[in-house]
Coordinates of C-alpha atoms (C1' of nucleotides) in Angstrom, one line a residue:
Chain A
M1 CA -6.2 18.8 -56.2
V2 CA -3.7 17.8 -53.5
M3 CA -4.7 14.7 -51.8
Q4 CA -4.3 15.1 -48.3
K5 CA -3.8 12.6 -45.7
R6 CA -6.6 12.3 -43.5
L7 CA -6.8 11.4 -39.9
N8 CA -9.8 9.7 -38.6
Y9 CA -10.8 10.3 -35.2
S10 CA -13.8 8.3 -33.9
F11 CA -15.6 9.2 -30.8
D12 CA -17.2 6.5 -29.4
G13 CA -19.9 8.5 -28.2
Y14 CA -19.6 12.1 -27.0
Q15 CA -20.3 13.1 -23.5
V16 CA -22.7 16.1 -23.8
P17 CA -22.5 17.7 -20.2
V18 CA -25.9 18.6 -18.9
I19 CA -25.6 22.3 -18.9
P20 CA -27.5 24.4 -16.6
R21 CA -29.7 26.7 -17.7
A22 CA -28.1 29.4 -16.7
S23 CA -25.0 28.9 -18.5
R24 CA -26.4 29.0 -22.1
S25 CA -27.3 32.2 -23.8
A26 CA -24.1 33.3 -25.2
R27 CA -25.6 36.3 -26.6
G28 CA -28.3 37.6 -24.9
K29 CA -29.2 41.0 -26.2
G30 CA -28.6 42.7 -29.3
S31 CA -31.3 43.1 -31.6
I32 CA -32.3 41.4 -34.5
R33 CA -32.3 42.8 -37.4
K34 CA -35.4 44.6 -37.8
K35 CA -35.5 44.7 -41.6
R36 CA -35.5 41.6 -43.4
D37 CA -32.9 41.3 -46.0
N38 CA -35.3 41.0 -49.1
S39 CA -32.7 39.0 -51.0
H40 CA -33.4 35.4 -51.3
I41 CA -30.9 32.7 -50.9
H42 CA -29.8 31.0 -53.8
A43 CA -28.5 27.6 -53.7
F44 CA -26.9 28.3 -57.0
E45 CA -24.5 30.8 -56.0
I46 CA -21.9 31.7 -58.4
L47 CA -18.6 32.4 -57.7
A48 CA -17.9 35.3 -60.1
S49 CA -14.3 35.8 -58.5
V50 CA -11.7 33.6 -57.9
A51 CA -10.1 32.6 -54.5
G52 CA -7.5 35.0 -53.8
N53 CA -5.1 32.3 -53.8
F54 CA -5.6 31.7 -57.4
L55 CA -5.3 35.2 -58.3
H56 CA -1.8 35.5 -58.9
A57 CA -1.1 32.5 -61.0
N58 CA -3.9 33.4 -63.1
E59 CA -3.3 36.8 -63.6
S60 CA 0.1 36.5 -64.5
S61 CA -0.9 34.3 -67.5
N62 CA -3.6 36.2 -68.9
P63 CA -2.7 39.8 -69.7
E64 CA -6.0 40.8 -70.3
N65 CA -7.1 40.0 -67.2
T66 CA -4.4 41.0 -65.1
A67 CA -4.7 43.1 -62.1
S68 CA -2.5 45.6 -63.6
A69 CA -4.7 45.8 -66.8
K70 CA -7.7 46.1 -64.8
E71 CA -6.2 48.6 -62.2
A72 CA -5.0 50.6 -65.5
D73 CA -8.5 50.8 -66.8
L74 CA -9.7 51.6 -63.2
F75 CA -7.4 53.9 -61.7
H76 CA -6.5 55.9 -64.5
G77 CA -9.3 58.0 -65.0
N78 CA -10.9 56.6 -68.0
D79 CA -13.4 54.9 -66.0
V80 CA -14.1 57.6 -63.7
K81 CA -16.7 59.0 -65.7
K82 CA -18.6 55.8 -66.0
K83 CA -18.6 55.6 -62.4
H84 CA -22.7 55.9 -62.6
D85 CA -22.8 54.0 -65.5
D86 CA -25.5 51.2 -65.8
E87 CA -24.9 48.2 -64.2
A88 CA -24.4 46.2 -67.4
G89 CA -21.5 47.9 -68.4
L90 CA -19.9 47.6 -65.1
F91 CA -20.0 44.0 -65.3
K92 CA -17.7 44.3 -68.2
G93 CA -14.4 43.2 -67.4
D94 CA -14.2 43.7 -63.8
L95 CA -15.6 41.0 -61.6
F96 CA -14.6 38.4 -63.8
A97 CA -11.6 39.9 -64.9
H98 CA -9.5 38.8 -62.2
G99 CA -8.4 35.5 -62.5
T100 CA -10.4 32.8 -63.9
C101 CA -12.3 30.2 -62.2
S102 CA -10.1 27.7 -63.3
E103 CA -10.0 26.3 -60.0
V104 CA -13.5 25.7 -59.7
T105 CA -14.8 22.6 -57.9
T106 CA -17.8 20.9 -57.9
A107 CA -20.2 20.9 -55.2
C108 CA -21.1 17.6 -54.4
V109 CA -24.9 18.1 -54.3
P110 CA -26.7 15.3 -53.0
G111 CA -28.3 13.9 -55.7
L112 CA -26.2 15.1 -58.3
Q113 CA -23.6 12.6 -56.9
G114 CA -23.2 9.9 -58.7
E115 CA -25.3 11.1 -61.7
H116 CA -22.8 13.7 -63.1
D117 CA -19.5 11.6 -63.2
N118 CA -18.5 14.2 -65.9
Q119 CA -18.1 16.6 -63.1
R120 CA -14.5 17.3 -62.5
T121 CA -14.7 17.4 -58.8
M122 CA -17.3 16.6 -56.6
D123 CA -16.2 18.3 -53.3
G124 CA -18.5 18.9 -51.1
L125 CA -20.5 17.4 -48.7
S126 CA -22.1 14.2 -49.0
F127 CA -24.8 12.7 -46.9
H128 CA -26.2 9.5 -46.9
G129 CA -29.4 8.7 -46.8
S130 CA -29.8 10.9 -43.9
H131 CA -31.4 13.9 -45.0
L132 CA -33.2 15.1 -48.0
E133 CA -36.5 13.9 -47.0
G134 CA -38.7 13.6 -49.6
Q135 CA -37.6 15.8 -52.2
G136 CA -34.6 14.8 -54.2
Q137 CA -34.1 11.8 -52.1
N138 CA -34.4 9.7 -54.9
V139 CA -31.4 10.7 -56.3
L140 CA -29.3 10.0 -53.2
E141 CA -27.0 7.4 -53.5
K142 CA -27.9 4.1 -52.7
E143 CA -24.6 2.8 -51.6
E144 CA -24.7 1.1 -48.5
G145 CA -23.3 3.0 -45.7
G146 CA -20.2 4.0 -46.8
L147 CA -18.7 7.4 -47.2
K148 CA -18.6 8.0 -50.6
R149 CA -15.9 10.6 -52.3
R150 CA -15.5 12.1 -55.3
N151 CA -12.1 12.8 -56.4
S152 CA -10.4 14.4 -53.7
N153 CA -10.9 13.4 -50.2
E154 CA -11.4 16.7 -49.3
K155 CA -14.6 18.5 -48.1
I156 CA -16.6 15.8 -47.8
I157 CA -19.0 15.4 -44.6
H158 CA -20.7 12.4 -44.6
I159 CA -23.2 11.7 -41.8
K160 CA -24.2 8.2 -42.1
G161 CA -27.5 7.4 -41.1
N162 CA -27.9 9.3 -38.1
S163 CA -27.7 13.0 -38.7
E164 CA -29.4 14.8 -41.1
G165 CA -30.3 18.0 -42.7
F166 CA -27.0 19.1 -43.5
T167 CA -25.7 19.7 -46.9
E168 CA -23.4 21.6 -48.5
P169 CA -24.7 24.6 -50.5
G170 CA -23.3 23.9 -53.7
H171 CA -22.2 27.4 -55.3
K172 CA -21.5 26.3 -58.6
V173 CA -20.7 28.2 -61.6
S174 CA -20.2 27.4 -64.9
K175 CA -17.1 27.8 -66.1
D176 CA -18.1 29.1 -69.2
C177 CA -19.4 32.1 -67.3
I178 CA -16.2 32.8 -66.1
S179 CA -14.6 32.9 -69.2
D180 CA -12.1 35.8 -70.2
N181 CA -13.8 37.4 -72.7
N182 CA -17.0 38.5 -73.0
V183 CA -17.9 38.7 -69.4
E184 CA -21.3 39.8 -70.3
K185 CA -22.1 37.0 -72.3
S186 CA -20.5 34.5 -70.0
L187 CA -22.8 36.0 -67.4
L188 CA -25.9 35.4 -69.4
E189 CA -24.7 31.9 -70.1
C190 CA -24.0 31.5 -66.6
R191 CA -27.5 32.6 -65.7
K192 CA -29.0 30.5 -68.4
N193 CA -27.1 27.4 -67.2
L194 CA -28.6 28.4 -63.8
D195 CA -31.9 28.9 -64.7
S196 CA -32.3 25.8 -66.8
S197 CA -30.5 24.2 -64.1
S198 CA -27.7 22.4 -66.2
H199 CA -29.8 22.1 -69.2
G200 CA -26.9 23.1 -71.1
G201 CA -25.2 20.0 -70.5
S202 CA -23.2 17.9 -68.3
T203 CA -20.3 20.1 -68.7
V204 CA -21.6 22.6 -66.5
R205 CA -19.0 22.8 -63.5
K206 CA -20.0 24.0 -60.3
L207 CA -17.9 25.8 -58.2
V208 CA -18.3 25.2 -54.7
N209 CA -17.7 27.0 -51.6
R210 CA -17.5 25.2 -48.7
D211 CA -19.0 27.9 -46.9
D212 CA -22.3 28.6 -46.8
D213 CA -24.3 30.7 -48.7
E214 CA -21.9 33.3 -48.6
N215 CA -18.4 33.2 -50.0
F216 CA -19.0 34.3 -53.3
A217 CA -19.8 36.5 -55.5
R218 CA -22.2 35.1 -57.8
C219 CA -23.8 35.7 -61.3
T220 CA -26.3 37.6 -59.8
Q221 CA -29.3 37.8 -61.7
S222 CA -32.9 38.5 -60.7
S223 CA -34.3 36.0 -63.0
L224 CA -32.3 33.5 -61.2
R225 CA -33.1 34.7 -58.0
N226 CA -36.6 34.7 -58.8
K227 CA -36.4 31.3 -59.9
M228 CA -34.6 29.8 -57.4
S229 CA -36.4 31.5 -54.6
S230 CA -40.0 31.2 -55.9
P231 CA -40.4 27.3 -54.9
P232 CA -41.5 27.8 -51.5
P233 CA -39.4 25.5 -49.2
D234 CA -42.0 23.3 -48.4
T235 CA -43.0 23.1 -51.8
P236 CA -44.2 19.3 -52.4
K237 CA -42.0 17.5 -54.7
P238 CA -43.3 15.5 -57.5
K239 CA -43.5 12.0 -55.6
D240 CA -43.7 10.3 -58.9
A241 CA -40.7 12.1 -60.1
S242 CA -39.0 10.0 -63.1
P243 CA -36.1 8.5 -62.8
I244 CA -33.3 10.6 -61.8
T245 CA -31.5 10.0 -64.9
S246 CA -33.8 12.5 -66.5
D247 CA -32.1 15.7 -66.7
E248 CA -35.1 17.4 -65.9
S249 CA -35.9 15.6 -62.8
R250 CA -32.2 15.7 -61.9
D251 CA -32.4 19.5 -62.4
N252 CA -35.2 19.3 -60.1
S253 CA -33.7 17.5 -57.4
E254 CA -30.9 19.6 -58.0
L255 CA -32.8 22.5 -57.2
E256 CA -34.3 21.1 -54.3
N257 CA -31.5 19.7 -53.0
L258 CA -29.7 22.8 -53.0
Q259 CA -32.2 24.8 -51.7
R260 CA -32.3 22.4 -48.6
M261 CA -28.6 22.6 -48.5
Y262 CA -27.2 23.5 -45.2
P263 CA -23.7 23.9 -44.4
F264 CA -22.8 21.3 -41.8
K265 CA -20.7 23.9 -40.0
K266 CA -23.5 25.9 -39.1
R267 CA -23.8 26.1 -35.4
K268 CA -26.8 26.5 -33.6
F269 CA -26.3 26.2 -30.2
F270 CA -26.0 29.4 -29.1
N271 CA -28.7 31.5 -29.9
Q272 CA -31.7 32.0 -27.6
T273 CA -30.7 33.5 -24.6
S274 CA -33.3 32.1 -22.8
S275 CA -33.8 28.9 -24.2
S276 CA -32.6 25.6 -22.7
T277 CA -30.4 23.9 -24.5
S278 CA -32.2 21.0 -24.7
D279 CA -35.1 22.7 -26.5
R280 CA -33.0 23.5 -29.0
G281 CA -34.0 21.2 -31.7
S282 CA -32.3 18.6 -33.2
H283 CA -31.5 17.3 -36.5
C284 CA -31.8 14.1 -35.1
Q285 CA -32.1 12.2 -32.3
G286 CA -29.9 10.6 -30.3
V287 CA -30.0 7.9 -27.3
F288 CA -28.3 8.8 -24.6
D289 CA -26.9 7.2 -21.7
F290 CA -28.3 7.7 -18.5
S291 CA -26.2 7.2 -15.7
D292 CA -27.9 6.9 -12.5
T293 CA -31.4 6.6 -11.5
K294 CA -30.5 7.9 -8.0
V295 CA -27.6 9.6 -7.0
N296 CA -26.8 11.9 -4.5
S297 CA -27.8 15.3 -5.0
T298 CA -26.1 17.4 -7.7
I299 CA -27.0 20.5 -9.2
H300 CA -28.0 18.3 -12.1
A301 CA -30.2 16.3 -10.1
I302 CA -33.7 16.0 -11.4
E303 CA -36.1 15.4 -8.9
E304 CA -39.7 14.6 -9.8
S305 CA -40.1 18.1 -11.3
S306 CA -40.4 17.6 -14.8
S307 CA -43.3 16.8 -16.8
I308 CA -43.5 13.5 -15.7
A309 CA -42.8 14.0 -12.4
D310 CA -45.1 16.9 -11.9
Q311 CA -47.6 14.3 -11.9
Q312 CA -49.4 13.4 -8.9
V313 CA -48.0 10.6 -7.1
H314 CA -49.9 7.7 -7.2
P315 CA -52.4 7.6 -4.5
G316 CA -51.8 5.6 -1.6
S317 CA -48.2 5.3 -2.1
K318 CA -45.7 7.2 -0.3
S319 CA -44.5 9.9 -2.0
C320 CA -40.9 9.7 -2.2
N321 CA -38.8 11.5 -4.4
V322 CA -37.0 9.9 -7.3
K323 CA -33.6 11.6 -7.6
L324 CA -31.9 11.5 -11.1
S325 CA -28.7 12.6 -12.1
I326 CA -27.9 12.7 -15.4
K327 CA -24.1 13.5 -15.5
S328 CA -24.1 13.7 -19.5
F329 CA -25.8 12.7 -22.2
K330 CA -24.2 10.4 -24.7
V331 CA -24.3 11.5 -28.5
P332 CA -23.8 8.6 -31.0
E333 CA -20.1 7.9 -31.8
L334 CA -18.9 10.3 -34.1
F335 CA -16.4 10.0 -36.9
I336 CA -14.1 12.8 -37.9
D337 CA -12.4 12.8 -41.2
I338 CA -9.8 15.5 -41.4
P339 CA -6.8 16.1 -43.2
E340 CA -3.5 16.4 -41.4
T341 CA -3.3 19.8 -42.4
A342 CA -6.3 20.7 -40.6
T343 CA -5.7 23.2 -37.7
I344 CA -6.7 22.4 -34.0
G345 CA -9.3 24.8 -34.4
S346 CA -10.6 23.1 -37.5
L347 CA -10.8 19.9 -35.6
K348 CA -12.8 21.5 -32.9
R349 CA -15.2 23.3 -35.1
T350 CA -15.4 20.0 -36.9
V351 CA -16.4 18.2 -33.7
M352 CA -18.6 20.8 -32.8
E353 CA -20.2 20.7 -36.0
A354 CA -20.8 16.9 -35.9
V355 CA -22.3 17.4 -32.4
T356 CA -24.3 20.2 -33.4
A357 CA -25.6 18.2 -36.5
I358 CA -26.5 15.6 -34.0
L359 CA -28.1 17.9 -31.5
G360 CA -29.7 20.6 -33.1
D361 CA -32.3 22.8 -31.7
E362 CA -35.6 21.9 -30.5
L363 CA -34.7 18.7 -28.9
H364 CA -36.9 17.3 -26.1
V365 CA -36.3 14.3 -24.0
G366 CA -37.4 10.9 -24.6
I367 CA -37.9 8.6 -21.6
L368 CA -37.1 4.9 -22.0
L369 CA -37.8 2.4 -19.4
Q370 CA -36.5 -1.1 -20.2
G371 CA -35.8 -0.4 -23.8
K372 CA -39.4 0.8 -24.2
K373 CA -40.5 4.2 -24.8
V374 CA -42.7 5.9 -22.4
R375 CA -45.1 7.8 -24.2
D376 CA -47.5 8.7 -21.7
D377 CA -46.6 12.0 -20.1
N378 CA -49.0 11.8 -17.5
K379 CA -48.1 8.7 -15.8
T380 CA -46.6 9.2 -12.6
L381 CA -43.2 7.9 -12.1
I382 CA -44.2 5.3 -9.5
Q383 CA -47.1 4.5 -12.0
T384 CA -44.4 4.2 -14.5
G385 CA -42.3 1.9 -13.0
I386 CA -39.5 4.6 -12.2
C387 CA -38.8 4.4 -8.6
Q388 CA -35.7 4.5 -6.4
D389 CA -35.4 0.7 -6.8
D390 CA -35.0 0.7 -10.5
K391 CA -31.5 2.1 -10.1
R392 CA -30.2 2.5 -13.5
H393 CA -30.7 -0.5 -15.3
R394 CA -34.0 0.5 -16.6
L395 CA -34.2 3.9 -17.1
G396 CA -33.0 5.8 -20.4
F397 CA -33.2 9.2 -21.8
M398 CA -32.9 10.1 -25.3
L399 CA -32.8 13.5 -27.1
E400 CA -35.7 13.8 -29.9
P401 CA -36.8 16.0 -32.2
R402 CA -39.4 18.3 -30.5
H403 CA -42.6 17.2 -32.9
S404 CA -41.5 13.9 -33.4
R405 CA -44.3 12.6 -35.3
I406 CA -43.5 9.2 -36.6
S407 CA -45.0 8.5 -39.7
P408 CA -44.9 5.4 -41.3
P409 CA -42.0 4.6 -43.0
S410 CA -42.2 6.0 -46.6
Y411 CA -39.6 4.2 -48.3
N412 CA -40.2 6.3 -51.4
E413 CA -39.4 9.2 -49.9
D414 CA -36.8 8.4 -47.2
P415 CA -33.2 7.4 -48.8
C416 CA -32.4 6.3 -45.5
Y417 CA -34.3 3.3 -46.0
L418 CA -32.2 2.3 -48.8
T419 CA -29.3 1.9 -46.6
S420 CA -30.7 1.3 -43.2
T421 CA -31.0 -2.0 -41.7
P422 CA -34.3 -2.6 -40.3
Q423 CA -33.8 -1.1 -37.2
Q424 CA -32.4 1.8 -38.7
K425 CA -35.8 2.4 -40.8
L426 CA -36.7 4.7 -38.7
S427 CA -38.8 7.8 -39.7
R428 CA -36.5 10.2 -40.9
K429 CA -38.2 12.8 -42.8
S430 CA -38.6 16.2 -43.1
T431 CA -35.0 16.6 -42.1
S432 CA -33.7 18.8 -44.5
L433 CA -32.4 22.2 -43.4
M434 CA -33.6 24.7 -45.5
F435 CA -33.1 28.4 -46.2
Q436 CA -35.9 30.1 -46.2
Q437 CA -36.5 33.2 -48.0
G438 CA -34.8 36.0 -46.6
T439 CA -33.8 34.2 -43.6
Y440 CA -31.3 31.8 -42.7
N441 CA -33.6 29.5 -40.9
V442 CA -33.7 25.9 -40.3
S443 CA -36.4 24.2 -41.7
Q444 CA -38.6 23.6 -39.0
E445 CA -39.3 20.0 -40.3
R446 CA -36.0 19.4 -39.3
S447 CA -37.0 18.6 -36.2
L448 CA -38.4 15.2 -37.4
I449 CA -35.2 13.9 -38.0
K450 CA -34.0 11.3 -36.1
I451 CA -31.0 9.0 -35.5
E452 CA -31.8 5.4 -36.4
S453 CA -31.5 3.7 -33.1
C454 CA -33.4 6.5 -31.6
A455 CA -36.2 6.6 -33.3
E456 CA -39.4 6.3 -31.8
G457 CA -40.0 2.6 -31.8
D458 CA -39.8 -0.1 -29.5
I459 CA -36.4 -1.1 -30.8
N460 CA -34.5 -1.9 -28.1
M461 CA -33.0 1.4 -27.5
V462 CA -30.1 2.0 -25.7
S463 CA -30.1 3.2 -22.7
S464 CA -28.4 2.7 -19.7
V465 CA -27.6 -0.6 -19.7
P466 CA -23.6 -0.6 -20.3
D467 CA -23.6 -3.4 -22.6
T468 CA -25.0 -5.2 -25.5
S469 CA -27.7 -3.5 -27.4
A470 CA -26.7 -0.2 -26.2
N471 CA -23.4 -0.6 -27.7
N472 CA -24.8 -2.0 -30.7
N473 CA -27.3 0.7 -31.3
M474 CA -24.5 3.2 -30.5
S475 CA -22.3 2.0 -33.2
K476 CA -25.0 2.5 -35.6
C477 CA -25.6 6.1 -34.5
R478 CA -22.6 7.5 -36.1
A479 CA -21.6 10.4 -37.9
L480 CA -18.7 10.4 -40.0
V481 CA -17.6 13.8 -40.7
A482 CA -14.8 15.0 -43.1
V483 CA -13.7 18.3 -43.2
P484 CA -12.1 20.4 -45.9
A485 CA -8.6 21.3 -44.9
I486 CA -8.9 24.9 -45.7
N487 CA -11.2 27.5 -45.5
M488 CA -12.6 26.7 -42.2
E489 CA -12.9 30.0 -41.3
A490 CA -15.6 30.2 -43.5
L491 CA -17.7 27.9 -41.5
A492 CA -20.3 30.5 -40.7
V493 CA -22.6 30.0 -38.1
V494 CA -26.1 30.3 -38.7
P495 CA -28.8 31.8 -36.6
L496 CA -31.4 29.6 -35.8
R497 CA -34.4 30.8 -34.7
R498 CA -36.7 29.3 -32.6
K499 CA -39.8 28.2 -34.4
S500 CA -41.8 28.9 -31.6
G501 CA -40.6 32.4 -30.9
N502 CA -41.1 35.5 -32.9
P503 CA -38.4 35.5 -35.5
D504 CA -37.6 38.9 -35.0
F505 CA -37.0 38.1 -31.3
G506 CA -33.9 40.5 -30.8
Q507 CA -30.8 38.7 -31.5
R508 CA -27.7 40.0 -32.9
R509 CA -26.6 38.2 -36.0
I510 CA -24.1 35.5 -35.8
R511 CA -20.8 36.6 -36.9
R512 CA -19.7 35.5 -40.2
P513 CA -16.2 36.2 -41.2
F514 CA -15.7 37.2 -44.5
S515 CA -13.9 34.4 -46.6
V516 CA -11.1 35.1 -48.7
L517 CA -13.5 34.5 -51.7
E518 CA -15.6 37.0 -50.3
V519 CA -12.9 39.6 -49.7
E520 CA -12.0 39.2 -53.3
A521 CA -15.3 39.7 -54.8
L522 CA -15.7 42.8 -52.2
V523 CA -12.4 44.3 -53.5
Q524 CA -13.0 43.6 -57.0
A525 CA -16.3 45.4 -56.6
V526 CA -15.3 48.1 -54.8
E527 CA -12.4 48.6 -57.4
K528 CA -15.1 49.2 -59.9
L529 CA -17.7 50.9 -58.1
G530 CA -16.0 52.8 -55.4
T531 CA -16.5 53.1 -51.7
G532 CA -19.7 55.0 -51.8
R533 CA -22.0 52.6 -53.5
W534 CA -22.5 50.0 -51.3
R535 CA -26.0 48.9 -52.5
D536 CA -24.4 48.4 -55.8
V537 CA -21.6 46.6 -54.4
K538 CA -24.0 44.4 -52.6
Q539 CA -25.6 43.6 -55.6
R540 CA -23.0 43.3 -57.8
A541 CA -20.7 41.1 -56.0
F542 CA -23.2 39.6 -53.0
D543 CA -26.7 39.9 -54.5
H544 CA -27.3 36.3 -53.3
A545 CA -25.6 36.4 -50.1
K546 CA -28.4 37.6 -48.1
H547 CA -26.8 37.6 -45.2
R548 CA -24.4 40.3 -46.3
T549 CA -25.9 43.5 -46.4
Y550 CA -24.5 46.8 -47.8
V551 CA -23.7 47.6 -44.2
D552 CA -21.9 44.7 -43.6
L553 CA -19.8 45.3 -47.0
K554 CA -19.3 48.7 -46.1
D555 CA -18.1 47.7 -42.6
K556 CA -16.0 44.9 -44.2
W557 CA -14.2 47.4 -46.4
K558 CA -13.7 49.6 -43.3
T559 CA -12.1 46.8 -41.5
L560 CA -10.1 45.7 -44.8
V561 CA -8.6 49.1 -45.3
H562 CA -7.8 49.0 -41.4
T563 CA -6.3 45.6 -41.6
A564 CA -4.2 46.6 -44.6
R565 CA -2.6 49.3 -42.6
I566 CA -1.7 47.3 -39.6
S567 CA 1.3 45.0 -39.4
P568 CA 0.3 41.1 -40.6
Q569 CA 1.1 40.2 -36.7
Q570 CA -1.8 42.2 -35.7
R571 CA -4.1 40.8 -37.9
R572 CA -6.3 38.1 -36.8
G573 CA -8.6 35.8 -38.7
E574 CA -8.2 34.2 -41.8
P575 CA -5.5 35.8 -43.1
V576 CA -6.2 37.8 -46.4
P577 CA -3.9 37.7 -48.8
Q578 CA -1.4 40.5 -49.2
E579 CA -2.3 41.2 -52.7
L580 CA -5.8 41.7 -51.8
L581 CA -5.0 44.1 -49.0
D582 CA -2.7 45.7 -51.6
R583 CA -5.5 46.4 -53.7
V584 CA -7.9 47.4 -50.9
L585 CA -5.3 50.2 -50.5
A586 CA -5.0 51.0 -54.0
A587 CA -8.5 51.1 -54.4
H588 CA -9.3 53.0 -51.2
A589 CA -6.8 55.7 -51.8
Y590 CA -8.3 55.8 -55.5
W591 CA -11.9 56.2 -54.7
S592 CA -11.1 58.2 -51.6
Q593 CA -9.0 60.9 -53.9
Q594 CA -12.0 60.7 -56.4
Q595 CA -14.5 61.7 -53.8
C596 CA -12.6 64.6 -53.1
K597 CA -12.2 65.7 -56.7
H598 CA -15.7 65.3 -56.7
Q599 CA -16.4 67.4 -53.9
L600 CA -14.1 70.2 -54.8
K601 CA -15.3 70.0 -58.5
P602 CA -18.8 68.4 -58.7
R603 CA -18.8 69.4 -62.3
Chain B
dC1 C1' -33.7 52.8 -48.3
dT2 C1' -28.9 54.5 -48.6
dT3 C1' -24.7 56.3 -46.8
dA4 C1' -21.6 57.4 -43.5
dG5 C1' -19.8 56.8 -39.1
dG6 C1' -19.3 55.8 -34.4
dG7 C1' -19.8 52.1 -31.0
Chain C
dC1 C1' -22.2 43.5 -36.1
dC2 C1' -25.1 47.2 -34.4
dC3 C1' -27.2 51.7 -34.2
dT4 C1' -28.5 56.0 -36.2
dA5 C1' -28.2 60.6 -37.7
dA6 C1' -28.9 62.3 -42.6
dG7 C1' -30.1 62.7 -47.1

DNA sequence: CTTAGGG
DNA sequence: CCCTAAG
């Protein structure tokens, strides 16, 4: 693995402009898929194929698996008759034939981290203490506040303390399962490993894909799927779980962690057409800076109209309006750790993601007066002491989870407590993002997350006071984000559905570009199955990628064919290796021909 | 539910 | 990606 120099950017606070309601809703219409994808998300996604980048080298070294060999098999008639053979047969020598997974990396699964030292690589995301409430948190690293890295310095996103719920989905695969020979056996082995959650031993390597749950082709297996998906997202974890060191608990943790793994990269802003930015929901809560209590009227001016302001004015007092102008909300300091080789686009996305991590959806505003949270929504401004005279020194706003129920700190469940300072020990549970069966949803529980200093509590929160405590708190609210140098394209966006709304509330699915790995998997599957069996292709190579429907695959193939035909200059997006495109054309030509033959001479 | 294609 | 006619 190449060590890449990383650049660190630190944002001491991130200004989040107050966005007029009208400006959001990027995608207003479109209908959300009416039918739910029945496939379930699997935390353990196996990459059955190798990234295109690795293909060349591997293919050349292993005659048995060379593309040419396979193609010979595929495109020279012999295999045609088997077109509709049983699936088992199809697994033979195709998907896994291309290259070997020698380049697999290991997912840095929270909870596994530090436990499996034998894992070759632990690339992935690592979040300290933040999320993973309850489940599996016991396995979180307890190291104090630092970013922990495994091996390479890449692909690590570490949110320190404040942000929660983001973990990288670990796509792992046992190397054994991708051995050159006996693919089927390997497959079984793989499944077995997955099923048993690495009972087989610590030698299981995990292949990770920084992408979401997407990229990859995996060892699809229904049994696995069932297993993985069976436990309800909210299945309570055994609180009295045995020490993490036990394989079993580790496995469980692993499963759970994986289940809740959520790519940091998922954005969740733009969705809902008609919702306000602030009610999006967040993974954590932030404290923000409130500028002026009374400023000239600006479009941002907030008069006494909000919940608080709507209250009746204190009887007897002159009803004067309090005008507030929140120029921007400030997000806690963000640390970005990104390779020098990363692109500007990557940096932007990284920052976006970091911000998104902090400002999720379903947020609501909290009011702080003189550092204390004003909990009574029914009080009037004047009753509360917010009036023109207050100026800015006493009023503060903060973003917090919508249903911020602060529960007594459960040190057992919240890893965060292990590393937090007393002030940071704020409720931070149920923050994990999870995949719900059939849909990419963020756990609703995620709304419980908060950023330390922003927690509900009477800690001296922030606020507007431009000095001391605010700064201190701010410094604690940092998010350190490391980003992989590559594959940023794979950072897909995930649709976030409003918890309140009808999930099926028409919404166009977010665009999730295919990664090279996915393309590779698709190509391989199509080479083997042909272009008219998308259902099978899906099952074969994208079985666990619930967000990839067979229609998507068909569409992707269509675009791949198109892409392969146009000049490289005209191509956009993450470049697809020419080798793959060549295969696309070859396969396309081959299967088109087959189709013709079939039509002309059905029998 | 799948395919196949146009949008 | 979406929408849909067809099978």
